[in-house]
Amino acid sequence: MRKAKNKKKVESRHRRKKSTEPQKLVAKISPKSPHSELFRSIRTNIEFSSVDKIMKSILITSSEPDSGKSLICANLAVVFAQQGKKTLLIDGDLRKPTVKKIFPEAMSHGLTGILTSKITINEAICGTDVENLYVLPAGIVPPNPSELLGSEKMKQVYAELYEIFDQIIFDTPPIQLVVDAQLLCSLVDGSILLVRSDHSSRENSKKALQKLQSGSAHVIGSIFNNQKMKMEGYYYAE
């Protein structure tokens, strides 16, 4: 009797785990779904956001935490890779890394390992089961993330990655909480502010945009995410 109950519990956990997969990487699991089409639409808007410059590298930050930012970064990385571009998703949140939860196969000392000269770029970058998609995890959480991200070494690493990949996406911490996104936004071709429309206030969103601009960011648009609508709630605006 106890074995039967335990079996039911295991099956129940398996069903719950399986049911959450589409919310993780819908662009990979259901590439023909309306949800995936939304991400392809955002990809197109990013590509046409500038007539003078190719948006080869983009940074995505949010005004506040719990905005669904990392999931959006991951799904965008998938649709860029599906386009045939050699794509790199970088977990630039050295304080609370999230990308490794979405891509558990990405196991390395990551970005912090490169910045502290413990490993090379080739050793840090991880492949995925999505063709053309690579991941650079954050690595071990350091005591000085801002110093690492604002260092000359970070500029050198970025320059090397820019030559290797066709598309780079930085997932960075909420800009209202820490300075990390401001340190990186001057490196990339374009920056995007993610706003959780059912949570972020107009004032906080305005302050977040000002912080990006003060970091010399080329702000190309915003992504509005309605958490209540789940995957249906993504759209892009310039």
PDB file of C-alpha atoms in Angstrom:
ATOM      1  CA  MET A   1       0.000   0.000   0.000  1.00  0.00           C
ATOM      2  CA  ARG A   2       2.832   2.350   0.937  1.00  0.00           C
ATOM      3  CA  LYS A   3       4.638   1.545  -2.328  1.00  0.00           C
ATOM      4  CA  ALA A   4       1.505   2.388  -4.299  1.00  0.00           C
ATOM      5  CA  LYS A   5       1.212   5.741  -2.527  1.00  0.00           C
ATOM      6  CA  ASN A   6       4.880   6.516  -3.136  1.00  0.00           C
ATOM      7  CA  LYS A   7       4.464   5.622  -6.811  1.00  0.00           C
ATOM      8  CA  LYS A   8       1.532   8.006  -7.082  1.00  0.00           C
ATOM      9  CA  LYS A   9       3.603  10.776  -5.468  1.00  0.00           C
ATOM     10  CA  VAL A  10       6.452  10.222  -7.926  1.00  0.00           C
ATOM     11  CA  GLU A  11       4.024  10.243 -10.875  1.00  0.00           C
ATOM     12  CA  SER A  12       2.390  13.392  -9.527  1.00  0.00           C
ATOM     13  CA  ARG A  13       5.749  15.159  -9.221  1.00  0.00           C
ATOM     14  CA  HIS A  14       6.645  14.047 -12.744  1.00  0.00           C
ATOM     15  CA  ARG A  15       3.390  15.462 -14.121  1.00  0.00           C
ATOM     16  CA  ARG A  16       3.927  18.766 -12.330  1.00  0.00           C
ATOM     17  CA  LYS A  17       7.475  19.010 -13.630  1.00  0.00           C
ATOM     18  CA  LYS A  18       6.392  18.164 -17.170  1.00  0.00           C
ATOM     19  CA  SER A  19       3.560  20.710 -17.078  1.00  0.00           C
ATOM     20  CA  THR A  20       5.981  23.538 -16.252  1.00  0.00           C
ATOM     21  CA  GLU A  21       8.276  22.838 -19.215  1.00  0.00           C
ATOM     22  CA  PRO A  22       6.294  24.889 -21.791  1.00  0.00           C
ATOM     23  CA  GLN A  23       6.540  27.913 -19.490  1.00  0.00           C
ATOM     24  CA  LYS A  24      10.312  27.528 -19.364  1.00  0.00           C
ATOM     25  CA  LEU A  25      11.337  27.262 -22.998  1.00  0.00           C
ATOM     26  CA  VAL A  26       8.182  27.478 -25.056  1.00  0.00           C
ATOM     27  CA  ALA A  27      10.178  28.589 -28.112  1.00  0.00           C
ATOM     28  CA  LYS A  28      12.052  25.286 -27.997  1.00  0.00           C
ATOM     29  CA  ILE A  29       9.254  22.930 -26.985  1.00  0.00           C
ATOM     30  CA  SER A  30       6.457  24.441 -29.089  1.00  0.00           C
ATOM     31  CA  PRO A  31       8.143  26.401 -31.904  1.00  0.00           C
ATOM     32  CA  LYS A  32       4.911  26.653 -33.936  1.00  0.00           C
ATOM     33  CA  SER A  33       2.770  27.897 -31.043  1.00  0.00           C
ATOM     34  CA  PRO A  34       1.357  31.433 -30.798  1.00  0.00           C
ATOM     35  CA  HIS A  35       3.597  31.941 -27.763  1.00  0.00           C
ATOM     36  CA  SER A  36       6.710  31.258 -29.819  1.00  0.00           C
ATOM     37  CA  GLU A  37       5.437  33.565 -32.543  1.00  0.00           C
ATOM     38  CA  LEU A  38       5.397  36.379 -29.975  1.00  0.00           C
ATOM     39  CA  PHE A  39       9.093  35.869 -29.325  1.00  0.00           C
ATOM     40  CA  ARG A  40       9.824  35.798 -33.045  1.00  0.00           C
ATOM     41  CA  SER A  41       7.936  39.065 -33.366  1.00  0.00           C
ATOM     42  CA  ILE A  42      10.088  40.605 -30.618  1.00  0.00           C
ATOM     43  CA  ARG A  43      13.181  39.265 -32.396  1.00  0.00           C
ATOM     44  CA  THR A  44      12.088  40.968 -35.623  1.00  0.00           C
ATOM     45  CA  ASN A  45      11.460  44.257 -33.833  1.00  0.00           C
ATOM     46  CA  ILE A  46      14.927  44.088 -32.292  1.00  0.00           C
ATOM     47  CA  GLU A  47      16.528  43.448 -35.675  1.00  0.00           C
ATOM     48  CA  PHE A  48      14.745  46.430 -37.242  1.00  0.00           C
ATOM     49  CA  SER A  49      15.167  48.759 -34.260  1.00  0.00           C
ATOM     50  CA  SER A  50      18.069  50.549 -35.941  1.00  0.00           C
ATOM     51  CA  VAL A  51      18.740  51.219 -39.619  1.00  0.00           C
ATOM     52  CA  ASP A  52      22.324  52.281 -39.012  1.00  0.00           C
ATOM     53  CA  LYS A  53      23.565  49.531 -36.705  1.00  0.00           C
ATOM     54  CA  ILE A  54      23.081  45.791 -36.427  1.00  0.00           C
ATOM     55  CA  MET A  55      21.765  44.771 -33.008  1.00  0.00           C
ATOM     56  CA  LYS A  56      24.345  42.035 -32.605  1.00  0.00           C
ATOM     57  CA  SER A  57      24.429  42.321 -28.820  1.00  0.00           C
ATOM     58  CA  ILE A  58      21.561  43.280 -26.561  1.00  0.00           C
ATOM     59  CA  LEU A  59      21.120  43.681 -22.835  1.00  0.00           C
ATOM     60  CA  ILE A  60      17.834  43.056 -21.070  1.00  0.00           C
ATOM     61  CA  THR A  61      17.160  44.413 -17.604  1.00  0.00           C
ATOM     62  CA  SER A  62      14.023  45.084 -15.585  1.00  0.00           C
ATOM     63  CA  SER A  63      12.764  47.815 -13.324  1.00  0.00           C
ATOM     64  CA  GLU A  64      12.094  45.344 -10.499  1.00  0.00           C
ATOM     65  CA  PRO A  65      12.698  41.696  -9.574  1.00  0.00           C
ATOM     66  CA  ASP A  66      10.292  38.835 -10.322  1.00  0.00           C
ATOM     67  CA  SER A  67       9.476  40.174 -13.776  1.00  0.00           C
ATOM     68  CA  GLY A  68      10.080  36.991 -15.772  1.00  0.00           C
ATOM     69  CA  LYS A  69      13.185  38.525 -17.318  1.00  0.00           C
ATOM     70  CA  SER A  70      15.367  35.414 -17.436  1.00  0.00           C
ATOM     71  CA  LEU A  71      12.661  33.361 -19.153  1.00  0.00           C
ATOM     72  CA  ILE A  72      12.221  36.050 -21.769  1.00  0.00           C
ATOM     73  CA  CYS A  73      15.990  36.237 -22.337  1.00  0.00           C
ATOM     74  CA  ALA A  74      16.157  32.449 -22.726  1.00  0.00           C
ATOM     75  CA  ASN A  75      13.262  32.246 -25.179  1.00  0.00           C
ATOM     76  CA  LEU A  76      14.634  35.118 -27.229  1.00  0.00           C
ATOM     77  CA  ALA A  77      17.990  33.351 -27.359  1.00  0.00           C
ATOM     78  CA  VAL A  78      16.236  30.241 -28.658  1.00  0.00           C
ATOM     79  CA  VAL A  79      14.449  32.062 -31.489  1.00  0.00           C
ATOM     80  CA  PHE A  80      17.661  33.826 -32.532  1.00  0.00           C
ATOM     81  CA  ALA A  81      19.409  30.439 -32.626  1.00  0.00           C
ATOM     82  CA  GLN A  82      16.529  28.941 -34.622  1.00  0.00           C
ATOM     83  CA  GLN A  83      17.174  31.669 -37.185  1.00  0.00           C
ATOM     84  CA  GLY A  84      20.577  30.104 -37.794  1.00  0.00           C
ATOM     85  CA  LYS A  85      22.578  32.625 -35.800  1.00  0.00           C
ATOM     86  CA  LYS A  86      25.332  31.418 -33.490  1.00  0.00           C
ATOM     87  CA  THR A  87      23.793  32.782 -30.297  1.00  0.00           C
ATOM     88  CA  LEU A  88      25.209  33.240 -26.799  1.00  0.00           C
ATOM     89  CA  LEU A  89      23.062  33.794 -23.726  1.00  0.00           C
ATOM     90  CA  ILE A  90      25.125  35.351 -20.928  1.00  0.00           C
ATOM     91  CA  ASP A  91      23.978  35.273 -17.322  1.00  0.00           C
ATOM     92  CA  GLY A  92      25.153  38.710 -16.258  1.00  0.00           C
ATOM     93  CA  ASP A  93      23.460  38.433 -12.877  1.00  0.00           C
ATOM     94  CA  LEU A  94      26.427  37.539 -10.698  1.00  0.00           C
ATOM     95  CA  ARG A  95      24.348  38.037  -7.548  1.00  0.00           C
ATOM     96  CA  LYS A  96      21.362  35.762  -8.151  1.00  0.00           C
ATOM     97  CA  PRO A  97      22.063  33.630 -11.238  1.00  0.00           C
ATOM     98  CA  THR A  98      18.989  32.179 -12.926  1.00  0.00           C
ATOM     99  CA  VAL A  99      20.051  30.957 -16.361  1.00  0.00           C
ATOM    100  CA  LYS A 100      21.504  27.739 -14.897  1.00  0.00           C
ATOM    101  CA  LYS A 101      17.994  26.820 -13.719  1.00  0.00           C
ATOM    102  CA  ILE A 102      16.668  27.106 -17.265  1.00  0.00           C
ATOM    103  CA  PHE A 103      19.694  25.373 -18.812  1.00  0.00           C
ATOM    104  CA  PRO A 104      20.872  22.912 -16.127  1.00  0.00           C
ATOM    105  CA  GLU A 105      23.308  21.372 -18.607  1.00  0.00           C
ATOM    106  CA  ALA A 106      25.324  24.617 -18.573  1.00  0.00           C
ATOM    107  CA  MET A 107      27.910  23.594 -16.002  1.00  0.00           C
ATOM    108  CA  SER A 108      31.108  25.632 -15.794  1.00  0.00           C
ATOM    109  CA  HIS A 109      32.826  28.293 -13.703  1.00  0.00           C
ATOM    110  CA  GLY A 110      31.226  30.699 -16.120  1.00  0.00           C
ATOM    111  CA  LEU A 111      31.652  34.423 -16.406  1.00  0.00           C
ATOM    112  CA  THR A 112      33.230  34.877 -12.970  1.00  0.00           C
ATOM    113  CA  GLY A 113      35.723  32.153 -13.835  1.00  0.00           C
ATOM    114  CA  ILE A 114      36.774  34.061 -16.950  1.00  0.00           C
ATOM    115  CA  LEU A 115      36.934  37.437 -15.201  1.00  0.00           C
ATOM    116  CA  THR A 116      39.114  36.029 -12.413  1.00  0.00           C
ATOM    117  CA  SER A 117      41.351  34.263 -14.979  1.00  0.00           C
ATOM    118  CA  LYS A 118      40.575  30.771 -13.644  1.00  0.00           C
ATOM    119  CA  ILE A 119      39.342  29.449 -16.978  1.00  0.00           C
ATOM    120  CA  THR A 120      39.358  30.475 -20.626  1.00  0.00           C
ATOM    121  CA  ILE A 121      36.384  31.609 -22.672  1.00  0.00           C
ATOM    122  CA  ASN A 122      36.272  28.265 -24.485  1.00  0.00           C
ATOM    123  CA  GLU A 123      36.217  26.399 -21.181  1.00  0.00           C
ATOM    124  CA  ALA A 124      33.439  28.584 -19.788  1.00  0.00           C
ATOM    125  CA  ILE A 125      30.974  28.468 -22.690  1.00  0.00           C
ATOM    126  CA  CYS A 126      28.498  25.596 -22.624  1.00  0.00           C
ATOM    127  CA  GLY A 127      26.589  24.046 -25.486  1.00  0.00           C
ATOM    128  CA  THR A 128      22.876  23.251 -25.286  1.00  0.00           C
ATOM    129  CA  ASP A 129      20.519  20.842 -27.019  1.00  0.00           C
ATOM    130  CA  VAL A 130      19.246  23.767 -29.102  1.00  0.00           C
ATOM    131  CA  GLU A 131      21.215  24.027 -32.328  1.00  0.00           C
ATOM    132  CA  ASN A 132      23.336  27.221 -32.544  1.00  0.00           C
ATOM    133  CA  LEU A 133      22.589  28.156 -28.915  1.00  0.00           C
ATOM    134  CA  TYR A 134      25.336  28.473 -26.305  1.00  0.00           C
ATOM    135  CA  VAL A 135      25.209  29.583 -22.691  1.00  0.00           C
ATOM    136  CA  LEU A 136      27.733  31.392 -20.517  1.00  0.00           C
ATOM    137  CA  PRO A 137      26.545  30.828 -16.929  1.00  0.00           C
ATOM    138  CA  ALA A 138      27.351  33.293 -14.185  1.00  0.00           C
ATOM    139  CA  GLY A 139      29.590  30.884 -12.285  1.00  0.00           C
ATOM    140  CA  ILE A 140      30.368  31.144  -8.591  1.00  0.00           C
ATOM    141  CA  VAL A 141      28.772  34.177  -6.936  1.00  0.00           C
ATOM    142  CA  PRO A 142      31.631  36.604  -6.201  1.00  0.00           C
ATOM    143  CA  PRO A 143      31.917  39.122  -3.341  1.00  0.00           C
ATOM    144  CA  ASN A 144      32.491  41.978  -5.812  1.00  0.00           C
ATOM    145  CA  PRO A 145      30.166  41.585  -8.850  1.00  0.00           C
ATOM    146  CA  SER A 146      30.111  45.292  -9.751  1.00  0.00           C
ATOM    147  CA  GLU A 147      33.894  45.509  -9.797  1.00  0.00           C
ATOM    148  CA  LEU A 148      34.142  42.479 -12.057  1.00  0.00           C
ATOM    149  CA  LEU A 149      31.496  43.671 -14.512  1.00  0.00           C
ATOM    150  CA  GLY A 150      32.984  47.165 -14.677  1.00  0.00           C
ATOM    151  CA  SER A 151      36.562  45.951 -15.179  1.00  0.00           C
ATOM    152  CA  GLU A 152      38.818  46.209 -18.208  1.00  0.00           C
ATOM    153  CA  LYS A 153      38.848  42.422 -18.281  1.00  0.00           C
ATOM    154  CA  MET A 154      35.077  42.452 -18.873  1.00  0.00           C
ATOM    155  CA  LYS A 155      35.560  44.777 -21.851  1.00  0.00           C
ATOM    156  CA  GLN A 156      38.198  42.450 -23.295  1.00  0.00           C
ATOM    157  CA  VAL A 157      36.014  39.374 -22.795  1.00  0.00           C
ATOM    158  CA  TYR A 158      33.049  41.105 -24.426  1.00  0.00           C
ATOM    159  CA  ALA A 159      35.164  42.128 -27.424  1.00  0.00           C
ATOM    160  CA  GLU A 160      36.282  38.505 -27.927  1.00  0.00           C
ATOM    161  CA  LEU A 161      32.745  37.148 -27.617  1.00  0.00           C
ATOM    162  CA  TYR A 162      31.499  39.780 -30.061  1.00  0.00           C
ATOM    163  CA  GLU A 163      33.856  38.392 -32.685  1.00  0.00           C
ATOM    164  CA  ILE A 164      32.900  34.765 -32.043  1.00  0.00           C
ATOM    165  CA  PHE A 165      29.083  34.984 -31.970  1.00  0.00           C
ATOM    166  CA  ASP A 166      26.422  36.324 -34.316  1.00  0.00           C
ATOM    167  CA  GLN A 167      24.073  37.261 -31.471  1.00  0.00           C
ATOM    168  CA  ILE A 168      24.686  37.947 -27.777  1.00  0.00           C
ATOM    169  CA  ILE A 169      21.995  38.383 -25.133  1.00  0.00           C
ATOM    170  CA  PHE A 170      22.885  39.629 -21.646  1.00  0.00           C
ATOM    171  CA  ASP A 171      20.512  38.754 -18.820  1.00  0.00           C
ATOM    172  CA  THR A 172      21.228  41.335 -16.113  1.00  0.00           C
ATOM    173  CA  PRO A 173      19.884  42.140 -12.616  1.00  0.00           C
ATOM    174  CA  PRO A 174      17.056  44.646 -12.044  1.00  0.00           C
ATOM    175  CA  ILE A 175      18.492  48.092 -12.634  1.00  0.00           C
ATOM    176  CA  GLN A 176      16.617  49.637  -9.719  1.00  0.00           C
ATOM    177  CA  LEU A 177      18.434  47.421  -7.230  1.00  0.00           C
ATOM    178  CA  VAL A 178      22.070  47.367  -8.350  1.00  0.00           C
ATOM    179  CA  VAL A 179      24.380  49.169 -10.747  1.00  0.00           C
ATOM    180  CA  ASP A 180      25.414  46.092 -12.781  1.00  0.00           C
ATOM    181  CA  ALA A 181      23.184  46.727 -15.822  1.00  0.00           C
ATOM    182  CA  GLN A 182      24.428  50.320 -16.011  1.00  0.00           C
ATOM    183  CA  LEU A 183      28.014  49.052 -16.144  1.00  0.00           C
ATOM    184  CA  LEU A 184      27.266  46.727 -19.062  1.00  0.00           C
ATOM    185  CA  CYS A 185      24.835  48.793 -21.117  1.00  0.00           C
ATOM    186  CA  SER A 186      27.560  50.968 -22.621  1.00  0.00           C
ATOM    187  CA  LEU A 187      29.196  47.860 -24.122  1.00  0.00           C
ATOM    188  CA  VAL A 188      26.252  46.421 -26.043  1.00  0.00           C
ATOM    189  CA  ASP A 189      24.579  47.559 -29.257  1.00  0.00           C
ATOM    190  CA  GLY A 190      21.178  47.978 -27.628  1.00  0.00           C
ATOM    191  CA  SER A 191      19.403  47.759 -24.283  1.00  0.00           C
ATOM    192  CA  ILE A 192      15.830  46.733 -23.504  1.00  0.00           C
ATOM    193  CA  LEU A 193      13.840  47.477 -20.375  1.00  0.00           C
ATOM    194  CA  LEU A 194      11.430  44.774 -19.241  1.00  0.00           C
ATOM    195  CA  VAL A 195       8.370  46.064 -17.423  1.00  0.00           C
ATOM    196  CA  ARG A 196       5.960  43.832 -15.554  1.00  0.00           C
ATOM    197  CA  SER A 197       2.787  45.650 -16.468  1.00  0.00           C
ATOM    198  CA  ASP A 198       0.715  44.325 -13.585  1.00  0.00           C
ATOM    199  CA  HIS A 199       3.379  45.127 -10.994  1.00  0.00           C
ATOM    200  CA  SER A 200       5.754  47.931 -12.032  1.00  0.00           C
ATOM    201  CA  SER A 201       4.665  51.472 -11.342  1.00  0.00           C
ATOM    202  CA  ARG A 202       5.013  54.169 -13.969  1.00  0.00           C
ATOM    203  CA  GLU A 203       7.400  56.043 -11.662  1.00  0.00           C
ATOM    204  CA  ASN A 204       9.696  53.038 -11.148  1.00  0.00           C
ATOM    205  CA  SER A 205       9.759  52.325 -14.874  1.00  0.00           C
ATOM    206  CA  LYS A 206      10.652  55.949 -15.571  1.00  0.00           C
ATOM    207  CA  LYS A 207      13.487  55.846 -13.022  1.00  0.00           C
ATOM    208  CA  ALA A 208      14.784  52.587 -14.498  1.00  0.00           C
ATOM    209  CA  LEU A 209      14.843  54.116 -17.965  1.00  0.00           C
ATOM    210  CA  GLN A 210      16.717  57.145 -16.646  1.00  0.00           C
ATOM    211  CA  LYS A 211      19.325  54.896 -15.056  1.00  0.00           C
ATOM    212  CA  LEU A 212      19.869  53.105 -18.351  1.00  0.00           C
ATOM    213  CA  GLN A 213      20.273  56.390 -20.162  1.00  0.00           C
ATOM    214  CA  SER A 214      22.699  57.664 -17.526  1.00  0.00           C
ATOM    215  CA  GLY A 215      24.854  54.614 -18.267  1.00  0.00           C
ATOM    216  CA  SER A 216      25.084  55.675 -21.936  1.00  0.00           C
ATOM    217  CA  ALA A 217      22.737  52.917 -23.035  1.00  0.00           C
ATOM    218  CA  HIS A 218      21.242  52.819 -26.500  1.00  0.00           C
ATOM    219  CA  VAL A 219      17.709  51.986 -25.402  1.00  0.00           C
ATOM    220  CA  ILE A 220      15.911  50.330 -28.318  1.00  0.00           C
ATOM    221  CA  GLY A 221      12.604  49.552 -26.634  1.00  0.00           C
ATOM    222  CA  SER A 222      10.665  47.922 -23.829  1.00  0.00           C
ATOM    223  CA  ILE A 223       9.075  44.534 -23.330  1.00  0.00           C
ATOM    224  CA  PHE A 224       5.857  44.537 -21.338  1.00  0.00           C
ATOM    225  CA  ASN A 225       5.111  41.332 -19.474  1.00  0.00           C
ATOM    226  CA  ASN A 226       1.784  40.701 -17.817  1.00  0.00           C
ATOM    227  CA  GLN A 227       2.441  37.891 -15.330  1.00  0.00           C
ATOM    228  CA  LYS A 228      -1.264  37.120 -14.977  1.00  0.00           C
ATOM    229  CA  MET A 229      -1.433  36.389 -18.686  1.00  0.00           C
ATOM    230  CA  LYS A 230       1.656  34.137 -18.475  1.00  0.00           C
ATOM    231  CA  MET A 231       3.120  33.469 -21.927  1.00  0.00           C
ATOM    232  CA  GLU A 232       0.361  35.370 -23.706  1.00  0.00           C
ATOM    233  CA  GLY A 233       1.402  38.622 -22.073  1.00  0.00           C
ATOM    234  CA  TYR A 234       4.597  39.507 -23.912  1.00  0.00           C
ATOM    235  CA  TYR A 235       4.832  42.365 -26.339  1.00  0.00           C
ATOM    236  CA  TYR A 236       7.463  44.815 -27.492  1.00  0.00           C
ATOM    237  CA  ALA A 237       7.357  48.557 -27.913  1.00  0.00           C
ATOM    238  CA  GLU A 238       9.875  51.116 -29.072  1.00  0.00           C
TER     239      GLU A 238
END
